[in-house]
Short mmCIF file of N, CA and C in Angstrom, two decimals:
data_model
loop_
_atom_site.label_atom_id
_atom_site.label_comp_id
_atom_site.label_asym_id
_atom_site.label_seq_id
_atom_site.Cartn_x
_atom_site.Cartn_y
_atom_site.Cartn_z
N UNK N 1 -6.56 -54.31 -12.45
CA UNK N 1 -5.89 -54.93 -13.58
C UNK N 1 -6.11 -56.44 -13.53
N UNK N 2 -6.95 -57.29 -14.81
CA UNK N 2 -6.52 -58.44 -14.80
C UNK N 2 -5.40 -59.39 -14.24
N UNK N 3 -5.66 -59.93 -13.62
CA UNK N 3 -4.92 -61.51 -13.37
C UNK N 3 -4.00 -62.03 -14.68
N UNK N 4 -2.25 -61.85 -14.92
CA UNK N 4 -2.09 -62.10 -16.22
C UNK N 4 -3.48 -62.08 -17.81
N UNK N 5 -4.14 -60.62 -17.66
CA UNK N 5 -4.81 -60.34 -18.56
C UNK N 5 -6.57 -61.48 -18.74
N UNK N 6 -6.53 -62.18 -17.66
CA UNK N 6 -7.75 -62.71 -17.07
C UNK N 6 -8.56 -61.69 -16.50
N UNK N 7 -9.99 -61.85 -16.67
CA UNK N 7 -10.70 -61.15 -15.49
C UNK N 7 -11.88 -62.19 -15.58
N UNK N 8 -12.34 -62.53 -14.32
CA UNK N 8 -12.95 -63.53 -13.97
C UNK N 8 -14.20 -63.04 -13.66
N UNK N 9 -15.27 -64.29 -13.49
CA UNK N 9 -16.38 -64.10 -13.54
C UNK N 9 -17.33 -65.47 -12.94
N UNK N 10 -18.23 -65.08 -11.97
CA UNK N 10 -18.78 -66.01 -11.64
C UNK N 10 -20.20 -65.92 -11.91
N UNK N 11 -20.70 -67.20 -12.18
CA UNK N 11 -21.74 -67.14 -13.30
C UNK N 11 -23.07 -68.04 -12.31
N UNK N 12 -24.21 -67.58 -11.86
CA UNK N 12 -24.83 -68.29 -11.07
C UNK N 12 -26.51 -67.55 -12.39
N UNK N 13 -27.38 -69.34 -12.02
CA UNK N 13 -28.64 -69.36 -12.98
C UNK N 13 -29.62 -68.22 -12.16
N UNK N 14 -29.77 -67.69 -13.29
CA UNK N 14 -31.11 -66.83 -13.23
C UNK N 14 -32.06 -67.43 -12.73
N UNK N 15 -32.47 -68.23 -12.97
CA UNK N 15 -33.76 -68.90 -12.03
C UNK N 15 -33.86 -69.17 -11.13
N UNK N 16 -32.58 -69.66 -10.53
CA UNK N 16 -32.68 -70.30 -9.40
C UNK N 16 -31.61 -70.14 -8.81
N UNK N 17 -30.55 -69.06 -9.20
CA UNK N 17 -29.44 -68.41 -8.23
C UNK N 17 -28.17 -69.84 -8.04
N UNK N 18 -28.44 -71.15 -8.88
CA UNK N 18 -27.31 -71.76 -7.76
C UNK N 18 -26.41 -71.42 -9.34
N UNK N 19 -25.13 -71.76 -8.49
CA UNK N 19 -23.75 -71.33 -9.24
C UNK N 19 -23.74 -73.08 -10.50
N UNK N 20 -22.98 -71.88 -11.66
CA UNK N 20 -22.78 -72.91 -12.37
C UNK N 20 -21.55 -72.94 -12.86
N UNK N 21 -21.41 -71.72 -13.05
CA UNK N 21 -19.60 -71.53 -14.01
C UNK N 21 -18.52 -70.59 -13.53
N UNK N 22 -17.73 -71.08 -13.25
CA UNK N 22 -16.62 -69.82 -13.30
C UNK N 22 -15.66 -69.97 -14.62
N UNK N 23 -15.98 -68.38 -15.08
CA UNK N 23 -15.46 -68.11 -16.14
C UNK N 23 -14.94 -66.93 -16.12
N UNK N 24 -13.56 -67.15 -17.67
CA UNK N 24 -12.42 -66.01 -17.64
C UNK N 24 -12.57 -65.45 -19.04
N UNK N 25 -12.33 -64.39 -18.91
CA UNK N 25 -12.43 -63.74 -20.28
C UNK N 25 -10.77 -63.07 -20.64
N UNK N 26 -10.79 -62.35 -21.77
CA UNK N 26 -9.21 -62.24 -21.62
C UNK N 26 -9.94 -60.93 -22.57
N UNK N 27 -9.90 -59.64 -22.01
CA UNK N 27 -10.35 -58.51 -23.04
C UNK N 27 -9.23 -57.28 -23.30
N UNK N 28 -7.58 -57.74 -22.91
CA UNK N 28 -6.83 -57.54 -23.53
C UNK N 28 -6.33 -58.17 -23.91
N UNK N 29 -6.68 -59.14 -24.95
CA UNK N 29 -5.92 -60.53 -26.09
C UNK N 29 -5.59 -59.39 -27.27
N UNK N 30 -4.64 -60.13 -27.72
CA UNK N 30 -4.01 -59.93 -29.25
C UNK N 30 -5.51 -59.86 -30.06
N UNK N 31 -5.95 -60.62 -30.58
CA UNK N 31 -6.89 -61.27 -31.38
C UNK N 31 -7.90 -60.54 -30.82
N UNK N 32 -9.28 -60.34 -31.72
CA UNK N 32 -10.08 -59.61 -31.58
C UNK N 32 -10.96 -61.05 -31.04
N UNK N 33 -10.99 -61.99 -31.38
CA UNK N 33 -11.74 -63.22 -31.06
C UNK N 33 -11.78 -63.21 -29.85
N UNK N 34 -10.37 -63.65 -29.69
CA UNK N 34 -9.47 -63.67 -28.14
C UNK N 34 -10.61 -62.59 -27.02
N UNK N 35 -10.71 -61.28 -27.37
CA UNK N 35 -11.26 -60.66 -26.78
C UNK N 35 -12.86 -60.59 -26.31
N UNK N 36 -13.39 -61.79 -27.35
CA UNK N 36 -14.79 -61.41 -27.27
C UNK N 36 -15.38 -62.81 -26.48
N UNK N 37 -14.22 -63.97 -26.64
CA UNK N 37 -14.43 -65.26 -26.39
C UNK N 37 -14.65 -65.04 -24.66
N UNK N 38 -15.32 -66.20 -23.87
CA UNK N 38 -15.70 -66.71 -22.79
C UNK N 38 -15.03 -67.99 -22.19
N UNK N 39 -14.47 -68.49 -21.34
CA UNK N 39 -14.00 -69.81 -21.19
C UNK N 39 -14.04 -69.93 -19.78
N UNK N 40 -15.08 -71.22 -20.17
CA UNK N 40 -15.18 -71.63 -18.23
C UNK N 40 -14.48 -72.63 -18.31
N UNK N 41 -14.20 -73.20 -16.52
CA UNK N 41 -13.66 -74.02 -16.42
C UNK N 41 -14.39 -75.31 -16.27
N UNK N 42 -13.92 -76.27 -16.63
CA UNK N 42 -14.09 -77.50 -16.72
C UNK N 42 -13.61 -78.31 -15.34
N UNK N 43 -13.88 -78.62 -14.30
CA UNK N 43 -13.16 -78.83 -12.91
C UNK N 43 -13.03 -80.12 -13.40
N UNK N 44 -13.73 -81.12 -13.24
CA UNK N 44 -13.18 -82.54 -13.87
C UNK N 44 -12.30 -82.62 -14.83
N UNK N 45 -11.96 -81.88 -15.56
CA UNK N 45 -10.91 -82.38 -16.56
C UNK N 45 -10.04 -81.05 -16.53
N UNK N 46 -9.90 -80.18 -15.01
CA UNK N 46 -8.69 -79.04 -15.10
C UNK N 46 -8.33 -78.25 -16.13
N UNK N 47 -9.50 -77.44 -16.89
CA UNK N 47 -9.45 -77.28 -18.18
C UNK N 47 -10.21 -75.59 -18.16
N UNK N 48 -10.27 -74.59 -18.77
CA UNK N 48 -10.88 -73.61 -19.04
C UNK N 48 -10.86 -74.03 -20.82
N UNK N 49 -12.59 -74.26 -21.04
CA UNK N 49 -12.72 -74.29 -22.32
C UNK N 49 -13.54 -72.82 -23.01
N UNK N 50 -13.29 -72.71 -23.94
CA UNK N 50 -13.71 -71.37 -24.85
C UNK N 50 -15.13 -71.83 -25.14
N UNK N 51 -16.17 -71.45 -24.60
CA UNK N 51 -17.63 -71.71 -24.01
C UNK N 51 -18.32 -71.03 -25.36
N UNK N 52 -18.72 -71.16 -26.15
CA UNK N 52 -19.84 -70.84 -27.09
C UNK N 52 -21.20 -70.33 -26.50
N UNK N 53 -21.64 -71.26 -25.65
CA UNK N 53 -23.18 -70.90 -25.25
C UNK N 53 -22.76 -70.07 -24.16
N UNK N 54 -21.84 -69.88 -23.53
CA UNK N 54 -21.60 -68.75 -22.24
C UNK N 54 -21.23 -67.72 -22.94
N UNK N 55 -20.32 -68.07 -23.99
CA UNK N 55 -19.81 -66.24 -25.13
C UNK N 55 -21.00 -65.58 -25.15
N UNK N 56 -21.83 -66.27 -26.41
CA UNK N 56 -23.17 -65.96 -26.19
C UNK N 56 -23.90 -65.27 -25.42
N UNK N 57 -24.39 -65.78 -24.05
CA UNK N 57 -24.68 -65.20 -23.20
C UNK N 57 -24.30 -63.87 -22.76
N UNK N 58 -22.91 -64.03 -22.58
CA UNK N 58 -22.11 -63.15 -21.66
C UNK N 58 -22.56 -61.65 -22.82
N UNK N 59 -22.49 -61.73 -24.18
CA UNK N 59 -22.52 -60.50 -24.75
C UNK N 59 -24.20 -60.34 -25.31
N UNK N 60 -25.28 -60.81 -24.73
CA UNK N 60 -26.71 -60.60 -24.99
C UNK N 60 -27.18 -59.13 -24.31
N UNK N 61 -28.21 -58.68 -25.29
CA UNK N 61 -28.68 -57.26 -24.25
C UNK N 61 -29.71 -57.48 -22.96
N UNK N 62 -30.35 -58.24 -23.31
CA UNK N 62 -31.47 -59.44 -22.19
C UNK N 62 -31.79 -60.75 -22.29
N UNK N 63 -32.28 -60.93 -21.90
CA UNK N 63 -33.00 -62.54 -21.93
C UNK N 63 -31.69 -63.53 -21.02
N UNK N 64 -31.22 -63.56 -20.46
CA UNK N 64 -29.30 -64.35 -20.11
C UNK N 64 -30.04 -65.57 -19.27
N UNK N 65 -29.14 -66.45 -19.68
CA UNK N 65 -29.52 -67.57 -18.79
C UNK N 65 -28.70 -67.74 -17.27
N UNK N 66 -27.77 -66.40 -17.14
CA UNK N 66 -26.83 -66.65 -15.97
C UNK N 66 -26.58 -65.10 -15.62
N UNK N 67 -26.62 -65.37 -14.34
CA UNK N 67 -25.82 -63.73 -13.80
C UNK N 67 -24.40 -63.47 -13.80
N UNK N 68 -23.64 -62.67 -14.23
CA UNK N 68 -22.39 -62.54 -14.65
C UNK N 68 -21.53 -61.69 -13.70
N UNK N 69 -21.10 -62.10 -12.67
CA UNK N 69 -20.97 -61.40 -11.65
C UNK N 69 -19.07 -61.34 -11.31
N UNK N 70 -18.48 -60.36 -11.87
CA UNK N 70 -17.31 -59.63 -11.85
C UNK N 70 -16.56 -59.69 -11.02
N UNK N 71 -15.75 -61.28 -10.40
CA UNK N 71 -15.07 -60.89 -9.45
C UNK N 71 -12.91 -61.47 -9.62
N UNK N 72 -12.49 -61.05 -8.51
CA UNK N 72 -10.98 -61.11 -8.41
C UNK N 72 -10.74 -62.46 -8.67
N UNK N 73 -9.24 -62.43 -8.82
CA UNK N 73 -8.73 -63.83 -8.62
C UNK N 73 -8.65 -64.51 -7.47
N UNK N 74 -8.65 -63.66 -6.16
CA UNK N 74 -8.64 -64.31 -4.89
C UNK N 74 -9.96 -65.53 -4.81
N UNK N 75 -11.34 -64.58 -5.14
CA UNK N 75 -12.80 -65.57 -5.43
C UNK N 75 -12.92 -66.58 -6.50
N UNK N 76 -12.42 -66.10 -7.55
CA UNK N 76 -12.35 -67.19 -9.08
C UNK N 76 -11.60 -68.22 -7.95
N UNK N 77 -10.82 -68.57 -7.26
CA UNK N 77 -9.90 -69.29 -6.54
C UNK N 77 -11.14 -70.23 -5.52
N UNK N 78 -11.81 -69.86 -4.96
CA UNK N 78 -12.40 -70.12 -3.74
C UNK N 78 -13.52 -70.90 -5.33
N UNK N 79 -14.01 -69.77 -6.18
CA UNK N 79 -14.99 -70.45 -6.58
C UNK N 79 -14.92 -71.73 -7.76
N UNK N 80 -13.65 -71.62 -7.90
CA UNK N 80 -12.98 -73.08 -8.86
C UNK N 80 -13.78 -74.29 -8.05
N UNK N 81 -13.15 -74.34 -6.53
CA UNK N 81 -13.23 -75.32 -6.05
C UNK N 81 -15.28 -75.62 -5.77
N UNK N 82 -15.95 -74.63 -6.04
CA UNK N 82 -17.52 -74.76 -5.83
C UNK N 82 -18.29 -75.28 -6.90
N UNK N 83 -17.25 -75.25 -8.36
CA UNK N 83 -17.96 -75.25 -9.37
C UNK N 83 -18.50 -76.74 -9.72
N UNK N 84 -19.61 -76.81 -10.23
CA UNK N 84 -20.14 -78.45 -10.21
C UNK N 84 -20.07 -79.23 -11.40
N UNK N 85 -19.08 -80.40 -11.08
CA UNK N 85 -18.91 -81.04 -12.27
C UNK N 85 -19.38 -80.98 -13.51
N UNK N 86 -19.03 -81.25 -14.61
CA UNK N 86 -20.23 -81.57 -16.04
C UNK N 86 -19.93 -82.55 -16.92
N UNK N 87 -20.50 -83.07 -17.17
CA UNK N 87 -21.04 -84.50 -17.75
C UNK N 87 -20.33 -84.43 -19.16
N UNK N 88 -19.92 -85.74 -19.83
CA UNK N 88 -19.09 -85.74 -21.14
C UNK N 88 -20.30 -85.12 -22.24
N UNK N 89 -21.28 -85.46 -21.83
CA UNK N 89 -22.23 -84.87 -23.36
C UNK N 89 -22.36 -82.87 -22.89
N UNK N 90 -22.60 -82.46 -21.81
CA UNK N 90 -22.49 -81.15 -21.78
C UNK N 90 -21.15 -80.91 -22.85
N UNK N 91 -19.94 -81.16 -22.34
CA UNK N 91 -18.65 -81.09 -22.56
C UNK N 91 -18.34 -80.64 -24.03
N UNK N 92 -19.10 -81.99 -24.88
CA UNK N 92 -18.99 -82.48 -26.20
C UNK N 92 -20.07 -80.65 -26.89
N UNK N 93 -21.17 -80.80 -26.25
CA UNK N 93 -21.99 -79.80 -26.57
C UNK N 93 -21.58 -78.02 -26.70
N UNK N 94 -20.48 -77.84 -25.30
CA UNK N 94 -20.20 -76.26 -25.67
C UNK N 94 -18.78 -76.52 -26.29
N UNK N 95 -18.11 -77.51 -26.78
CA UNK N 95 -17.08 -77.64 -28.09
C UNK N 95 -17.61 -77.98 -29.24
N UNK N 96 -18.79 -78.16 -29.48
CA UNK N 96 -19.36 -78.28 -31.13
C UNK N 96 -19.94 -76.98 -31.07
N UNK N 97 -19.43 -75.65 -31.14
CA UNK N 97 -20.36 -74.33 -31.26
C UNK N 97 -21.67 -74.47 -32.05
N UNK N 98 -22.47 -73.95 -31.65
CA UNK N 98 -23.66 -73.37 -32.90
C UNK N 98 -23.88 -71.83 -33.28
N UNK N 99 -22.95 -70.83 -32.40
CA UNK N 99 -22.71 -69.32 -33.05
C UNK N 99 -22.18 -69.35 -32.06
N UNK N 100 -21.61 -67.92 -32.28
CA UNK N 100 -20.19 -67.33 -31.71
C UNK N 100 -19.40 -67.64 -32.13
N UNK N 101 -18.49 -68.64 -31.86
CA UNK N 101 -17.37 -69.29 -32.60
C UNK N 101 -17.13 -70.32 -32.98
N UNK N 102 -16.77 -70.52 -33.79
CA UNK N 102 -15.95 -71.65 -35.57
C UNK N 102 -15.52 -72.84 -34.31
N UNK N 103 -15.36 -73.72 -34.92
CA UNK N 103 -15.16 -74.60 -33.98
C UNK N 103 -13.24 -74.83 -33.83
N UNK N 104 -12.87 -73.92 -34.49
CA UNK N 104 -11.14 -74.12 -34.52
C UNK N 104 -11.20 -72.83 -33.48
N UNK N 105 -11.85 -72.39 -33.30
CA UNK N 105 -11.68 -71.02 -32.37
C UNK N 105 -11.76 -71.75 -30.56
N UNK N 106 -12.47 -72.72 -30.54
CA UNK N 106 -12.77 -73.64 -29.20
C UNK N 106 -11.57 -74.25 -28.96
N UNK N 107 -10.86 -73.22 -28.25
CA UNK N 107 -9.16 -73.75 -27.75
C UNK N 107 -9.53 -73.78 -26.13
N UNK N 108 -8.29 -73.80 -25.30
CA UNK N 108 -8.03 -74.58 -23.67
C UNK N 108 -7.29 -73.89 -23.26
N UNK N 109 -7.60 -74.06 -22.03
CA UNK N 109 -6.47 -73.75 -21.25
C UNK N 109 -6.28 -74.21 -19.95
N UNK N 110 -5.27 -74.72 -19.48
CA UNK N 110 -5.22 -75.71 -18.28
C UNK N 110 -5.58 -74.80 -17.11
N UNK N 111 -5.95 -75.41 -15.91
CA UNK N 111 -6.31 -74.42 -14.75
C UNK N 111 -5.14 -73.97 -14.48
N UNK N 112 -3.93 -74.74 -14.23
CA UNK N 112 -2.60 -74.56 -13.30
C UNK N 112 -2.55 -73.24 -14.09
N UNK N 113 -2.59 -73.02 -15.33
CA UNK N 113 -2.00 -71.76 -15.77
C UNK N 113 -3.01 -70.38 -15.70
N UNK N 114 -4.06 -70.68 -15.95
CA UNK N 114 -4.76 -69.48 -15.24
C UNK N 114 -5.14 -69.48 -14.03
N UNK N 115 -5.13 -70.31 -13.02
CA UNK N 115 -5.49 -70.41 -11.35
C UNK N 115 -4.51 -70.71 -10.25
N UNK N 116 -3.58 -71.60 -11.13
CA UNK N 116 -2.28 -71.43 -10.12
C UNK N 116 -2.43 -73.02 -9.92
N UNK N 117 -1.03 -73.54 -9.20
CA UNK N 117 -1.12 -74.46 -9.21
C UNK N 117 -1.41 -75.31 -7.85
N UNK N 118 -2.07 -74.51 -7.09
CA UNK N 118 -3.00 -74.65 -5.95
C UNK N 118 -4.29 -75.77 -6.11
N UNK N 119 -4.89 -74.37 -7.03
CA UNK N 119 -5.97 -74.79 -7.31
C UNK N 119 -6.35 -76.14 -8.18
N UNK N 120 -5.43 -76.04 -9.14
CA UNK N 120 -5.06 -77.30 -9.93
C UNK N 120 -4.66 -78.76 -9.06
N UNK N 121 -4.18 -78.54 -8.18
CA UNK N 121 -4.03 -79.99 -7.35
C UNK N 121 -5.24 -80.41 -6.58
N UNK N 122 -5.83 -78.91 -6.14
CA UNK N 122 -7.10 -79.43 -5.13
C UNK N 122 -8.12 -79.78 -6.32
N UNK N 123 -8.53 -79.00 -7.74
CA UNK N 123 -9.41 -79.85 -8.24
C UNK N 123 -8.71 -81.64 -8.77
N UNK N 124 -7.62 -81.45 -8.66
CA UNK N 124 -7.11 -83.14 -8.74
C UNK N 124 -7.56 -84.02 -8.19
N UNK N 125 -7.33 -83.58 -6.94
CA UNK N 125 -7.55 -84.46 -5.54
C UNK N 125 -9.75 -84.52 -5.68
N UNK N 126 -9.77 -83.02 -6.05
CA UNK N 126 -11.49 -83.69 -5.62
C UNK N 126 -11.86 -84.64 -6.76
N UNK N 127 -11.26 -84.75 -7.95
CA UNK N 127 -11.65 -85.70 -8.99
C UNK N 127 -11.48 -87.51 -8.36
N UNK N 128 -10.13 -87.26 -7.95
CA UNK N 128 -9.31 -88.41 -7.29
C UNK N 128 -10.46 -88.68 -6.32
N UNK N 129 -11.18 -87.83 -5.41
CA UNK N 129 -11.81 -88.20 -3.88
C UNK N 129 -13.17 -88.83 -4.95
N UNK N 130 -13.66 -88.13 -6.05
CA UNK N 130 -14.94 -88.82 -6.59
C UNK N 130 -14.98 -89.89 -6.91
N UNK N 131 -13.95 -90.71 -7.55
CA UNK N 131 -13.87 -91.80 -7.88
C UNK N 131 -13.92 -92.91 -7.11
N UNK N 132 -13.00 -92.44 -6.11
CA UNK N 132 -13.33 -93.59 -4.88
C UNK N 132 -14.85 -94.32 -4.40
#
C-alpha cells in the first residue's frame, strides 16, 4: 500500500545509469489528472513538483529517457538525500509544460509532507552546507 497514497520511484538515465529523480506518483488521487501526473522532487527548494517531461516519460511504450524503478518509502527516504540539485532554468522548464499537462495542472508539494520531516531538515541543512 502506498505511503499516504504515494508510491515512489527512483528514476536513474538510461545511458548512463547515474540517478536523477526521485519521484511520486499518487494513482489513487481523486482526479483522474491527479492519477496520471508524476512529481519529482526538487531538493534545493524542498519541493515535489508535477514534472511534465517525467509524466511523459513515465507513461511512454519505449524510447524513455530514465529507468523507473518502483521502490518504498524507506528508499524514496535514503534516495531524497542522493538526488542532484537542479538549476533555476531546468526548474522554470518542467513548470512551463509542453504536453501532458496545462500549466494550472503544475501544482507542489512540500517534502515535509510527503517525506517526513526528517528528510525535509536534512535537505535544509544540505542546501544551508552548499552555500557556505
Amino acid at each position: 500500500m502506498p505511503k499516504d497514497g504515494w508510491e515512489f520511484w527512483r528514476l536513474v538515465r538510461v545511458d548512463d545509469g547515474s540517478l536523477e529523480w526521485l519521484a511520486g506518483t499518487r494513482p489513487n488521487a481523486r482526479a483522474t489528472i491527479d492519477q496520471h501526473k508524476v512529481w519529482t522532487l526538487i531538493p534545493n527548494r524542498s519541493i515535489f513538483v508535477a514534472n511534465w517531461i517525467v509524466t511523459e516519460d513515465h507513461h511512454r511504450d519505449s524510447g524513455f529517457r530514465w529507468t523507473h524503478e518502483n521502490i518504498d518509502i524507506d528508499d524514496a527516504r535514503k534516495v531524497a538525500l542522493a538526488v542532484p540539485e537542479i538549476g533555476v532554468d531546468e526548474l522554470q522548464r518542467i513548470s512551463k509544460p509542453e504536453s501532458e499537462l496545462t500549466l494550472d495542472q503544475v501544482d507542489r508539494y512540500s517534502a515535509q509532507k510527503v517525506l517526513g520531516k526528517r528528510v525535509a531538515d536534512a535537505l535544509s541543512n544540505r542546501r544551508f552546507e552548499t552555500r557556505e
